[in-house]
Tab-separated table of C-alpha atoms in Angstrom:
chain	number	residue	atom	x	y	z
A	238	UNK	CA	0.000	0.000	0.000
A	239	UNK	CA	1.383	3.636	-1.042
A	240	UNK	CA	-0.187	7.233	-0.358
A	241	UNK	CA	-2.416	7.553	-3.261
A	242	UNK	CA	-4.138	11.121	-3.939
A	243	UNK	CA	-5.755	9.855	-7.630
A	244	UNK	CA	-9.220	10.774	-7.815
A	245	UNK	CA	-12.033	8.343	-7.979
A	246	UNK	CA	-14.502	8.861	-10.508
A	247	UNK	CA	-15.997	6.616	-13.387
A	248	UNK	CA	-15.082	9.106	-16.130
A	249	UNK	CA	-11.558	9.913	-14.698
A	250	UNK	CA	-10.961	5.415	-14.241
A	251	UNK	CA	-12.198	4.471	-17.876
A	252	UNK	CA	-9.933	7.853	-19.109
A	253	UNK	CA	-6.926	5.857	-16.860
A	254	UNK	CA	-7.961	2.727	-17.927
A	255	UNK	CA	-7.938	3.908	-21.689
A	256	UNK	CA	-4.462	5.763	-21.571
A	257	UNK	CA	-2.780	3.153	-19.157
A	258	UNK	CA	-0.822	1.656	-22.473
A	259	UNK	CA	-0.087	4.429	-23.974
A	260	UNK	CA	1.888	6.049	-21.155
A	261	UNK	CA	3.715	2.742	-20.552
A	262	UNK	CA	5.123	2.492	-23.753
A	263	UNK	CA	5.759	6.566	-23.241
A	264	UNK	CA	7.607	5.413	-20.116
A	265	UNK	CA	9.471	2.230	-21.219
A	266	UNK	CA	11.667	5.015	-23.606
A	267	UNK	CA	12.002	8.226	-21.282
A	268	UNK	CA	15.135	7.345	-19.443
A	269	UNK	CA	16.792	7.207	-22.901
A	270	UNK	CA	15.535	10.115	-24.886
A	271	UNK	CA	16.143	11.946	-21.246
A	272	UNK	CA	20.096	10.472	-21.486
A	273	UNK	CA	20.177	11.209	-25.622
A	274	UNK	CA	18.604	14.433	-25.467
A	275	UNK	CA	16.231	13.391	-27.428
A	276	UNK	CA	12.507	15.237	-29.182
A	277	UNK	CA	9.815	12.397	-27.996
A	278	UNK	CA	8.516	13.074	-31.626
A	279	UNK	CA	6.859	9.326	-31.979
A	280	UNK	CA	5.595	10.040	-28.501
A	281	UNK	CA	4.126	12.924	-29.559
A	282	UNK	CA	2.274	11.016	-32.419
A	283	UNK	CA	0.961	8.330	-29.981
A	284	UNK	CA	-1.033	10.958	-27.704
A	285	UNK	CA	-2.238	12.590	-30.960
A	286	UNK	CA	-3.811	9.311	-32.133
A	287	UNK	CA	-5.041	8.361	-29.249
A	288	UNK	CA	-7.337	11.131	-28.761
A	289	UNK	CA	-5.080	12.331	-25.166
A	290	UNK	CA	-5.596	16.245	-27.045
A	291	UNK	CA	-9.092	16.058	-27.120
A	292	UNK	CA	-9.690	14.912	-23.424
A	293	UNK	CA	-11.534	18.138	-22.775
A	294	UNK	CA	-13.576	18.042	-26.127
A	295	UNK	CA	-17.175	17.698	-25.327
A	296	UNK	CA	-18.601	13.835	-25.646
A	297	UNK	CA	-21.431	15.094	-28.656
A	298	UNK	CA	-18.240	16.343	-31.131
A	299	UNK	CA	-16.265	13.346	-30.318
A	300	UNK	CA	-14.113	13.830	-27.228
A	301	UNK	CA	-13.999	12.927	-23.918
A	302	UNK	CA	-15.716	15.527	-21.971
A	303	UNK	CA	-13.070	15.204	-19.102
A	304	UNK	CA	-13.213	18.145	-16.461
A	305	UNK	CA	-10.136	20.305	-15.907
A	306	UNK	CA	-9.715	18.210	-12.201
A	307	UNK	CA	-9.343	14.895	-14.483
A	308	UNK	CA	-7.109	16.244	-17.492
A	309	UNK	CA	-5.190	17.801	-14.463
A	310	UNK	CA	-5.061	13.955	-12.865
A	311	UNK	CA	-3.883	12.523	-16.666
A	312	UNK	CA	-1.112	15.547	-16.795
A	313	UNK	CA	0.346	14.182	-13.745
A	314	UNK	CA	0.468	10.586	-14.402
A	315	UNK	CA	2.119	11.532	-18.032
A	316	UNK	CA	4.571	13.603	-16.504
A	317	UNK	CA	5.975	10.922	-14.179
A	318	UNK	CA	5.761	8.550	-17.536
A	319	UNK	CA	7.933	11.579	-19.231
A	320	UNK	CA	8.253	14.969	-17.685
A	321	UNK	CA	8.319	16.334	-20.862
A	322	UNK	CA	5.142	15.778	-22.242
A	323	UNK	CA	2.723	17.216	-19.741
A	324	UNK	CA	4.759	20.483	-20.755
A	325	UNK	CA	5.014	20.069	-24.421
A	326	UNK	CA	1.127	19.813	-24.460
A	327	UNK	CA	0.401	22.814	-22.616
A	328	UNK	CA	0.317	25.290	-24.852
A	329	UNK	CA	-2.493	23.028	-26.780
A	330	UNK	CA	-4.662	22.475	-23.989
A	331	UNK	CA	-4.484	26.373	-23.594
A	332	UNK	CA	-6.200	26.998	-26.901
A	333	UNK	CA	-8.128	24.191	-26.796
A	334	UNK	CA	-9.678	25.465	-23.369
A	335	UNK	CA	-10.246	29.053	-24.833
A	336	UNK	CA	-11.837	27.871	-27.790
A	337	UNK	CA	-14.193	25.080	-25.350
A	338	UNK	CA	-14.771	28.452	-22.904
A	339	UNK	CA	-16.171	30.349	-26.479
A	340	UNK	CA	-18.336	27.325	-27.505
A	341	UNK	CA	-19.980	26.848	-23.957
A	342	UNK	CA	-20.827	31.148	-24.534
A	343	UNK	CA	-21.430	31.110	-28.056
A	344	UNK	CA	-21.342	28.291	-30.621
A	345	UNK	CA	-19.364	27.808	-33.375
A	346	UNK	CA	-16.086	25.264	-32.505
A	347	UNK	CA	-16.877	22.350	-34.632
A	348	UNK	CA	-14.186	22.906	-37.076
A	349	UNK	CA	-11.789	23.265	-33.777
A	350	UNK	CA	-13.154	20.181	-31.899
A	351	UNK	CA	-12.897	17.865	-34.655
A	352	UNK	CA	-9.234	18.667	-35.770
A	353	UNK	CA	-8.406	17.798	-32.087
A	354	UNK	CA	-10.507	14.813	-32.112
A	355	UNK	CA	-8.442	14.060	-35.285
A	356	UNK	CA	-5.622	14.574	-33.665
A	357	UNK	CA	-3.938	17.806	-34.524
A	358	UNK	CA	-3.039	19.639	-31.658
A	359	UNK	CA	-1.763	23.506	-31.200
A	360	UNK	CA	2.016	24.957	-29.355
A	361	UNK	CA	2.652	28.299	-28.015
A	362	UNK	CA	4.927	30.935	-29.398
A	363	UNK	CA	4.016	33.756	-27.228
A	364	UNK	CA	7.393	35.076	-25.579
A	365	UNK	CA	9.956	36.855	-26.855
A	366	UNK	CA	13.466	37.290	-26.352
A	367	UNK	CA	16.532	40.088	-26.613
A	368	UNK	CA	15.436	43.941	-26.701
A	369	UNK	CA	12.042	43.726	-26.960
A	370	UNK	CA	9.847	45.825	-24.841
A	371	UNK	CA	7.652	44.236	-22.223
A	372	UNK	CA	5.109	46.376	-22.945
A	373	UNK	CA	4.797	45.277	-26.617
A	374	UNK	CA	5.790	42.955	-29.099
A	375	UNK	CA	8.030	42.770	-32.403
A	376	UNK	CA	5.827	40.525	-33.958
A	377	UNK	CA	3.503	41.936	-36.034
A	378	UNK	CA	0.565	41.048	-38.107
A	379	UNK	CA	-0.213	43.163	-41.283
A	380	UNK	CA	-2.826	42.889	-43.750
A	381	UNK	CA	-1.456	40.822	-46.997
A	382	UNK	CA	-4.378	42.191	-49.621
A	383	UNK	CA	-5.916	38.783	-50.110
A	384	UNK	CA	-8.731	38.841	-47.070
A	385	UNK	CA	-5.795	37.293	-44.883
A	386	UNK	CA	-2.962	38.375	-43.249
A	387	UNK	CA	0.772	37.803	-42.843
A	388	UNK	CA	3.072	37.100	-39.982
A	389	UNK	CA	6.577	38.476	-39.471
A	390	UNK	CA	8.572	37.989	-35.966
A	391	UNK	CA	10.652	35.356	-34.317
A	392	UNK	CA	9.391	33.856	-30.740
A	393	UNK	CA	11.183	31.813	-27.889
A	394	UNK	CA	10.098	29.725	-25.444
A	395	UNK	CA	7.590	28.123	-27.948
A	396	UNK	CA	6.953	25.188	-26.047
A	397	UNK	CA	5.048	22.489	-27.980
A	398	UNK	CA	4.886	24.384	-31.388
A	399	UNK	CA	7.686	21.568	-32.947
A	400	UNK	CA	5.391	19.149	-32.751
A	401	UNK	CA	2.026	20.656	-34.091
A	402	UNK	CA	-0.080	21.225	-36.613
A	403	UNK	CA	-0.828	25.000	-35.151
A	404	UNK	CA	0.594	27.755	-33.476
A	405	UNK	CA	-1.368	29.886	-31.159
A	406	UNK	CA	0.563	32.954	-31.344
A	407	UNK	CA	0.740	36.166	-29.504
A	408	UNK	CA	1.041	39.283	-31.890
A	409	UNK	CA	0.905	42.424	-32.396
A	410	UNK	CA	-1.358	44.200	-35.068
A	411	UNK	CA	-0.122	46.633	-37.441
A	412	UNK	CA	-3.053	47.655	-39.290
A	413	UNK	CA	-5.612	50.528	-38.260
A	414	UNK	CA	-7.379	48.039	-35.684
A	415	UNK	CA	-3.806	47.733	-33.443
A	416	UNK	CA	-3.342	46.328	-30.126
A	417	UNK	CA	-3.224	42.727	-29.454
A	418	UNK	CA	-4.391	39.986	-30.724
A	419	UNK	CA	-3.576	35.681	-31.138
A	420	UNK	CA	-3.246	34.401	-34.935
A	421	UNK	CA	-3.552	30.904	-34.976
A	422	UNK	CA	-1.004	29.918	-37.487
A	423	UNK	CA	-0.466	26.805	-39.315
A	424	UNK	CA	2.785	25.648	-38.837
A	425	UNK	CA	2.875	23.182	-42.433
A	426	UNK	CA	4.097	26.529	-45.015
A	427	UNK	CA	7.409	27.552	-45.867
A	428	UNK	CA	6.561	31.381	-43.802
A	429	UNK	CA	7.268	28.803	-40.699
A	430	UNK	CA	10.064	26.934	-39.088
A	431	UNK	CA	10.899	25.784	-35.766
A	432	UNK	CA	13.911	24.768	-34.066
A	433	UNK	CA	15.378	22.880	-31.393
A	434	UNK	CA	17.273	25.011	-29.516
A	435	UNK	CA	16.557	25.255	-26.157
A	436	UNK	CA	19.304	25.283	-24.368
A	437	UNK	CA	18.040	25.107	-20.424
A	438	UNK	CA	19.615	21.761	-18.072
A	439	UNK	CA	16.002	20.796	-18.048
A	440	UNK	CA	13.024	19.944	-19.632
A	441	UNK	CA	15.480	19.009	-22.523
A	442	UNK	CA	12.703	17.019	-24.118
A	443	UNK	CA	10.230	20.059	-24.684
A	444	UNK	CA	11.306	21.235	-28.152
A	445	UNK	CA	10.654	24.710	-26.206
A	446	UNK	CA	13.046	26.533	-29.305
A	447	UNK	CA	12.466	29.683	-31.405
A	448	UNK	CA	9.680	29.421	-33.813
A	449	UNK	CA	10.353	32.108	-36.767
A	450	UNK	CA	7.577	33.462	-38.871
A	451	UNK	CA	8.173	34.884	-42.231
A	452	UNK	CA	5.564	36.103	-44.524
A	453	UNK	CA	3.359	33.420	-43.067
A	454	UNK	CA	-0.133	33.403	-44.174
A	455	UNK	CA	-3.110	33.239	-41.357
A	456	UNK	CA	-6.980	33.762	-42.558
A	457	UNK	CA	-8.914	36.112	-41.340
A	458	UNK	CA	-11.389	33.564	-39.346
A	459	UNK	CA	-7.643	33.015	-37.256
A	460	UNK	CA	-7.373	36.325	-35.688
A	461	UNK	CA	-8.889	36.792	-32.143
A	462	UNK	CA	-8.906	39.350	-30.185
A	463	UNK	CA	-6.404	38.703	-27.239
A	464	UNK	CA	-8.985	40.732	-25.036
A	465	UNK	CA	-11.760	37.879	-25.461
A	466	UNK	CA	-8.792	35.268	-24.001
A	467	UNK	CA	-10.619	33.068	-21.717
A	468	UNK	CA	-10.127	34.466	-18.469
A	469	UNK	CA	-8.467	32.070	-16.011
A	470	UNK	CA	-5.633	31.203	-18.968
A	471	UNK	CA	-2.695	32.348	-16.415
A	472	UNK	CA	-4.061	30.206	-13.855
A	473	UNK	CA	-4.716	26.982	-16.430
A	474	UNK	CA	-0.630	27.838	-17.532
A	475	UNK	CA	0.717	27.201	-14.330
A	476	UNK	CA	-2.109	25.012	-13.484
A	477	UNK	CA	0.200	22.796	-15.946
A	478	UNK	CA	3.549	23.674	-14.387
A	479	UNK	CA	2.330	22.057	-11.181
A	480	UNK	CA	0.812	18.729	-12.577
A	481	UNK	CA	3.911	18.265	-14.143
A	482	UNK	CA	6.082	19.050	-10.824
A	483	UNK	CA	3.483	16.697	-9.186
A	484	UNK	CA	4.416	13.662	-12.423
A	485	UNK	CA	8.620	14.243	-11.463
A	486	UNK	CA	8.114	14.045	-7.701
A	487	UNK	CA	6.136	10.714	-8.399
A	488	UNK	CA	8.800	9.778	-10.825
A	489	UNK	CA	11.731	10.143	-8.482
A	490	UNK	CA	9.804	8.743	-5.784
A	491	UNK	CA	9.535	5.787	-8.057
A	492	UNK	CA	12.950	5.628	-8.733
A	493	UNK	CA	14.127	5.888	-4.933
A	494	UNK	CA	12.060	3.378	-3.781
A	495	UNK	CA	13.085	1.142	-6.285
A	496	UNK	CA	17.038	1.851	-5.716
A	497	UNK	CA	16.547	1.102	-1.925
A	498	UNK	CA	14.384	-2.203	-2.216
A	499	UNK	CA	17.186	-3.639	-4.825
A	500	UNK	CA	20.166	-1.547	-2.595
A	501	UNK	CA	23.109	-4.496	-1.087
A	502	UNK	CA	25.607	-2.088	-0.147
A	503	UNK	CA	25.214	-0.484	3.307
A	504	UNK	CA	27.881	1.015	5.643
A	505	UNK	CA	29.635	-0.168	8.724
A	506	UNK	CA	27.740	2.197	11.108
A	507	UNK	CA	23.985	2.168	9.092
A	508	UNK	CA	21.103	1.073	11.262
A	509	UNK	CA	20.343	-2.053	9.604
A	510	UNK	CA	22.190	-4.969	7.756
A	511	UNK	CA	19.791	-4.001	4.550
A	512	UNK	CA	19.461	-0.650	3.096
A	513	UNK	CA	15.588	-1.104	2.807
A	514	UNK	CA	15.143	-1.874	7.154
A	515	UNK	CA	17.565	1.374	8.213
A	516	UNK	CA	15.054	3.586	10.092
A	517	UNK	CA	16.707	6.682	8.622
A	518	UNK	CA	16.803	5.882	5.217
A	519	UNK	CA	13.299	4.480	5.365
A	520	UNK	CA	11.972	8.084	7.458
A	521	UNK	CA	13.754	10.250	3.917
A	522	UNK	CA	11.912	7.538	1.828
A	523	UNK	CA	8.783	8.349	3.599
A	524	UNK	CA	9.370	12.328	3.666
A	525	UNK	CA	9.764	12.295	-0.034
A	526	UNK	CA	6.726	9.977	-0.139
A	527	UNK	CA	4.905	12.732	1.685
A	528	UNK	CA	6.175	15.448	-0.284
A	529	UNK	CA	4.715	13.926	-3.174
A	530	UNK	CA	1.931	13.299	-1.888
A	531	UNK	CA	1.538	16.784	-0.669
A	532	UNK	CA	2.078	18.326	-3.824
A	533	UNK	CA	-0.106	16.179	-5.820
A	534	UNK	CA	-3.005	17.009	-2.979
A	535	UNK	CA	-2.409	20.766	-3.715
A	536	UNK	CA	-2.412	20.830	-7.375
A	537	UNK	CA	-5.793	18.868	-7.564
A	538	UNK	CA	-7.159	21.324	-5.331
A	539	UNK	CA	-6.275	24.140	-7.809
A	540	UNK	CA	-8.251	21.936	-10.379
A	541	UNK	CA	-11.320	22.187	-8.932
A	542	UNK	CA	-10.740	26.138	-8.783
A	543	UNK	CA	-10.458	25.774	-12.398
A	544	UNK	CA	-13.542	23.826	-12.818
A	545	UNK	CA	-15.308	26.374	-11.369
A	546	UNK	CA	-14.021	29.191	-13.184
A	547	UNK	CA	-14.887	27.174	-16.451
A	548	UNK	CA	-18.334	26.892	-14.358
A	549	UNK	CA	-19.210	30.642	-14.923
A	550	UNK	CA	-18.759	30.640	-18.710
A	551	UNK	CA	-22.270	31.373	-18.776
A	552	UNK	CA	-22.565	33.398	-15.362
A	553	UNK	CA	-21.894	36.809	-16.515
A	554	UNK	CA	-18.666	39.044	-16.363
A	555	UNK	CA	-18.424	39.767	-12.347
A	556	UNK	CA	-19.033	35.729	-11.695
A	557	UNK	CA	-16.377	34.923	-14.334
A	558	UNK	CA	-14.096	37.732	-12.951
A	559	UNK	CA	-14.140	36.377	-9.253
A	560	UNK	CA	-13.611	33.016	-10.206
A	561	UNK	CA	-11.242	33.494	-12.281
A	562	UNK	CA	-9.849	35.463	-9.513
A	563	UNK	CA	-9.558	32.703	-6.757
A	564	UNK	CA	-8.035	30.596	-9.495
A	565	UNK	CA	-5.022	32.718	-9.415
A	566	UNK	CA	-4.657	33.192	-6.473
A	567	UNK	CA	-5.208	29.190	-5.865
A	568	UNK	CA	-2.601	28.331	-8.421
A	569	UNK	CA	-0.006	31.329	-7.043
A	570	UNK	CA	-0.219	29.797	-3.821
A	571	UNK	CA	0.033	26.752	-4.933
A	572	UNK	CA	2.770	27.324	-6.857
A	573	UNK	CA	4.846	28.739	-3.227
A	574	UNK	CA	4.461	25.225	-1.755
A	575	UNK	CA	4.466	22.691	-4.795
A	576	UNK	CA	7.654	24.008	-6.132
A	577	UNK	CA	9.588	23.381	-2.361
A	578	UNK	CA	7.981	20.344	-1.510
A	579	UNK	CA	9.514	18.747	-5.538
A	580	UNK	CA	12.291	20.590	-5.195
A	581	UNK	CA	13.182	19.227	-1.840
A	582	UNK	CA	12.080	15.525	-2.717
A	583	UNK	CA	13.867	15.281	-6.159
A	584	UNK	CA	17.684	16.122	-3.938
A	585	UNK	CA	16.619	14.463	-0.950
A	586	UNK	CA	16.615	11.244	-2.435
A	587	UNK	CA	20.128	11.229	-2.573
A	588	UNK	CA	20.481	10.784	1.146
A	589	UNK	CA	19.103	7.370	0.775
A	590	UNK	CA	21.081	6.352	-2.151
A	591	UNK	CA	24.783	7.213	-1.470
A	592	UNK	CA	27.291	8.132	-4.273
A	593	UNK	CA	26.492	5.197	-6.642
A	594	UNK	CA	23.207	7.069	-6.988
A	595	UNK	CA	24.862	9.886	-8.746
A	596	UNK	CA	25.750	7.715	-11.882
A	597	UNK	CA	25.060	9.332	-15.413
A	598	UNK	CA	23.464	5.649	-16.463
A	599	UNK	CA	20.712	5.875	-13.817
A	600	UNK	CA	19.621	9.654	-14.641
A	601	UNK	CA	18.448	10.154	-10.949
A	602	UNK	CA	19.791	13.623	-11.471
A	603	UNK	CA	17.066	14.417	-14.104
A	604	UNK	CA	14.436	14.183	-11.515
A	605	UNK	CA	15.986	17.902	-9.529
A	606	UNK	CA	17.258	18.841	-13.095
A	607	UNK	CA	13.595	19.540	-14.196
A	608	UNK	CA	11.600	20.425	-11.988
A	609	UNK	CA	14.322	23.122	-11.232
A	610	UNK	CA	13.206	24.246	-14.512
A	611	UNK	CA	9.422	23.890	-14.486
A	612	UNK	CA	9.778	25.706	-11.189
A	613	UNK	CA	11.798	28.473	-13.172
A	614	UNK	CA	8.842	29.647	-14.791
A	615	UNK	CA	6.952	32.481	-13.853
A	616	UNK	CA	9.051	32.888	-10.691
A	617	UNK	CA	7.460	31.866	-6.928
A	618	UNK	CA	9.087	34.368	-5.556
A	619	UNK	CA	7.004	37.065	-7.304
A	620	UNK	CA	3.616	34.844	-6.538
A	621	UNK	CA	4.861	34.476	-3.023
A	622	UNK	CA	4.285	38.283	-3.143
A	623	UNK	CA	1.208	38.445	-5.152
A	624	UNK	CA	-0.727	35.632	-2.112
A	625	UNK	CA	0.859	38.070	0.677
A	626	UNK	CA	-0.647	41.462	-1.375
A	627	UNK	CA	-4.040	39.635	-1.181
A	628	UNK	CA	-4.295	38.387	1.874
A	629	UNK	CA	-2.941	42.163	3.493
A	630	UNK	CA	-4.389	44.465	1.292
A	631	UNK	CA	-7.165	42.516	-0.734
A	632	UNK	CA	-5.238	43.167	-4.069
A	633	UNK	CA	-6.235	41.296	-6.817
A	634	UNK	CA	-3.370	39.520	-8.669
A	635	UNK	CA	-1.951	40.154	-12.132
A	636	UNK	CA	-3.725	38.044	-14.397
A	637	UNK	CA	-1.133	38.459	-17.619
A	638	UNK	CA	1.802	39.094	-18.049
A	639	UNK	CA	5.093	39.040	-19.289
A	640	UNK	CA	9.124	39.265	-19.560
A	641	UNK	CA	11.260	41.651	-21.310
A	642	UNK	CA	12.987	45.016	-20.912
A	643	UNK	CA	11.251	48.285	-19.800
A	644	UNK	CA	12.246	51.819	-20.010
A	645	UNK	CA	9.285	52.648	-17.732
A	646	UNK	CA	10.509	55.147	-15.284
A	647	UNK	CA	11.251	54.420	-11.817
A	648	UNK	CA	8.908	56.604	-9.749
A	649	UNK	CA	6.063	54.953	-12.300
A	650	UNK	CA	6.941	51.384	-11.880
A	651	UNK	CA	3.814	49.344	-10.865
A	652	UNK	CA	4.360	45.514	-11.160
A	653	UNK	CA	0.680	45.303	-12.341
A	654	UNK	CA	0.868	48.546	-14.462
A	655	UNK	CA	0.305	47.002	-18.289
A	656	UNK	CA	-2.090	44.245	-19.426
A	657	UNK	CA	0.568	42.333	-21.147
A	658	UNK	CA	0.269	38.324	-21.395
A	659	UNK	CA	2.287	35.959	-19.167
A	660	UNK	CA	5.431	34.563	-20.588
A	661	UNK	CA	4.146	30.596	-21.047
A	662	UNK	CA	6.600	28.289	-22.211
């Protein structure tokens, strides 16, 4: 018997039940493409075809109807099959939850819902990188004289977009309507190309490169107005992040236990002739067990806030607004404790390994490696901040926003100054 936080429902055990083969055959490889620094491209393919992208598709237009608590519960156990893939799809299960938010308000997502159910699934390319402002963006969408429109600008961080069919990008417009907007861009032309070249100690497997746009073509019917986003898409983002630092603690918590039950060599002055009966060893075993256990707890708890946020699609503006609001602030918080507890778990399972635990071959390292870098994003020191500003002052949070530089003055700097989107990657 183990500490076991899955939820039990009938949808979320057939949904288990229906992916449990895919993400063992996921997992059989990971170790390898982790040590090879390899793209999980054929990995990739098998969640496409096996409908994993259109989990939150409704059951009437093919999907699975899943709620955001259950995709949340199938993030985590793909992550601890391969870290990398609860990430890489992230991005796609951001679109595909803004254009599911639209559909439950409005109509008029069949064409969307069945290329998911088909299999084609969407990547970010949202951030940007070098001297460009934080308050705007260098890529730009201009009219090309043909009722559609063409694409010009290089983005980073474009987590997911290697692999798919679409990228939901985050431009700006340079025709007389301006501001902001997405332009959902398909990726198969010669105006795009995507590369491999993040370069980050973790999360290797992400394909999170620079996607460069040149001349590329996007219809009119692809251009949304970033102000119609669906409104708890920062919390749904790191909503993500956690799941998959939930999959790596499981993972390495995995790994550990199995080193220690198949561990001969002890020390003259352990507790215990075997590794797996010293009480110390066993008490950092069951701390990381906790820890895991913790942090899975926590992130499913932000999963219902995001149910409930999806809840008021159809509530009106000031329900949708507070929801949207707690989800936030659910998923900041979060975010505070889930990173430690992983963080802490993933290098305190050294302690019950000794040095033959730090061997290249067994990857153990990988475990601390990324969720160091999942943890990276959208830093917990700032949402640390943004829980304490609430729960003084009754600020709300920042709902977007983003990274780059700023010549904003000094005396005028307001960390939630400028509606800007949140760097996701």
């Amino acid at each position: 018997m183990t500490l076991d936080r899955t939820r039990r429902s009938p949808g979320l055990e057939e949904l288990r039940a229906r992916f449990a083969p895919v993400l063992a055959t996921i997992a059989a490889g990971a170790l390898e493409r982790e040590l090879d620094r390899r793209l999980p491209v054929d990995e990739v393919e098998l969640l496409k075809q096996s409908g994993f992208g259109a989990v939150r598709v409704p059951r009437e237009h093919g999907g699975a109807g899943a709620s955001l608590a259950d995709l949340t519960q199938l993030w985590i156990d793909l992550a601890a099959a391969d870290n990398n893939l609860a990430q890489v799809l992230r991005g796609h299960f951001a679109f595909a939850e803004d254009r599911l938010w639209h559909h439950v308000r409005s109509g008029g997502q069949e064409v969307w819902f069945e290329r998911f159910v088909r299999g084609q699934v969407a990547g970010n390319a949202w951030s940007e990188v070098g001297a460009t402002a934080i308050d705007t963006q260098g890529t730009v969408l201009r009219p090309a004289g043909d009722g559609q429109f063409r694409l010009d600008g290089t983005k980073y961080y474009t987590t997911g977009t290697i692999f798919a069919e679409w990228a939901d990008v985050y431009v700006r417009r340079g025709d007389e309507v301006g501001g902001f907007a997405i332009a959902v861009v398909d990726t198969d032309q010669a105006g795009v190309s995507v590369h491999d070249d993040w370069n980050g100690f973790g999360q290797v497997g992400t394909g999170s490169g620079t996607a460069v746009f040149v001349d590329a073509r996007v219809a009119a019917s692809d251009v949304l107005p970033f102000g119609e986003r669906f409104p708890y898409q920062t919390a749904l983002y790191q909503l993500n992040l956690l799941a998959t630092l939930a999959g790596i603690g499981r993972a390495a918590l995995a790994d550990v236990v199995r080193h220690v039950r198949g561990r001969e060599r002890t020390y003259s002055h352990a507790n215990a002739p075997r590794v797996r009966d010293d009480a110390q060893v066993l008490a950092r075993v069951g701390e990381i067990a906790a820890a895991v256990y913790a942090a899975e707890a926590v992130t499913l708890r932000v999963a219902d806030a995001l149910d409930a946020a999806h809840g008021a699609a159809t509530l009106g503006a000031a329900e949708a607004s507070a929801r949207a609001e707690v989800a936030e602030l659910e998923s900041a918080a979060a975010q505070v404790v889930v990173t430690e507890l992983v963080l802490r778990a993933t290098s305190d399972l050294f302690d019950a390994l000794g040095a033959s635990g730090t061997a290249q071959g067994e990857g153990l390292d990988r475990h601390w490696r990324n969720a160091r870098t999942v943890a990276s994003h959208n830093p917990r020191i700032l949402k640390a901040r943004v829980v304490g500003d609430a729960e003084v002052n009754g600020t709300p949070p920042p709902f977007a926003w983003a990274i780059g530089r700023t010549e904003r003055d000094r005396a005028d700097w307001s960390p939630r100054a400028a509606p800007v989107p949140e760097a996701v990657g």
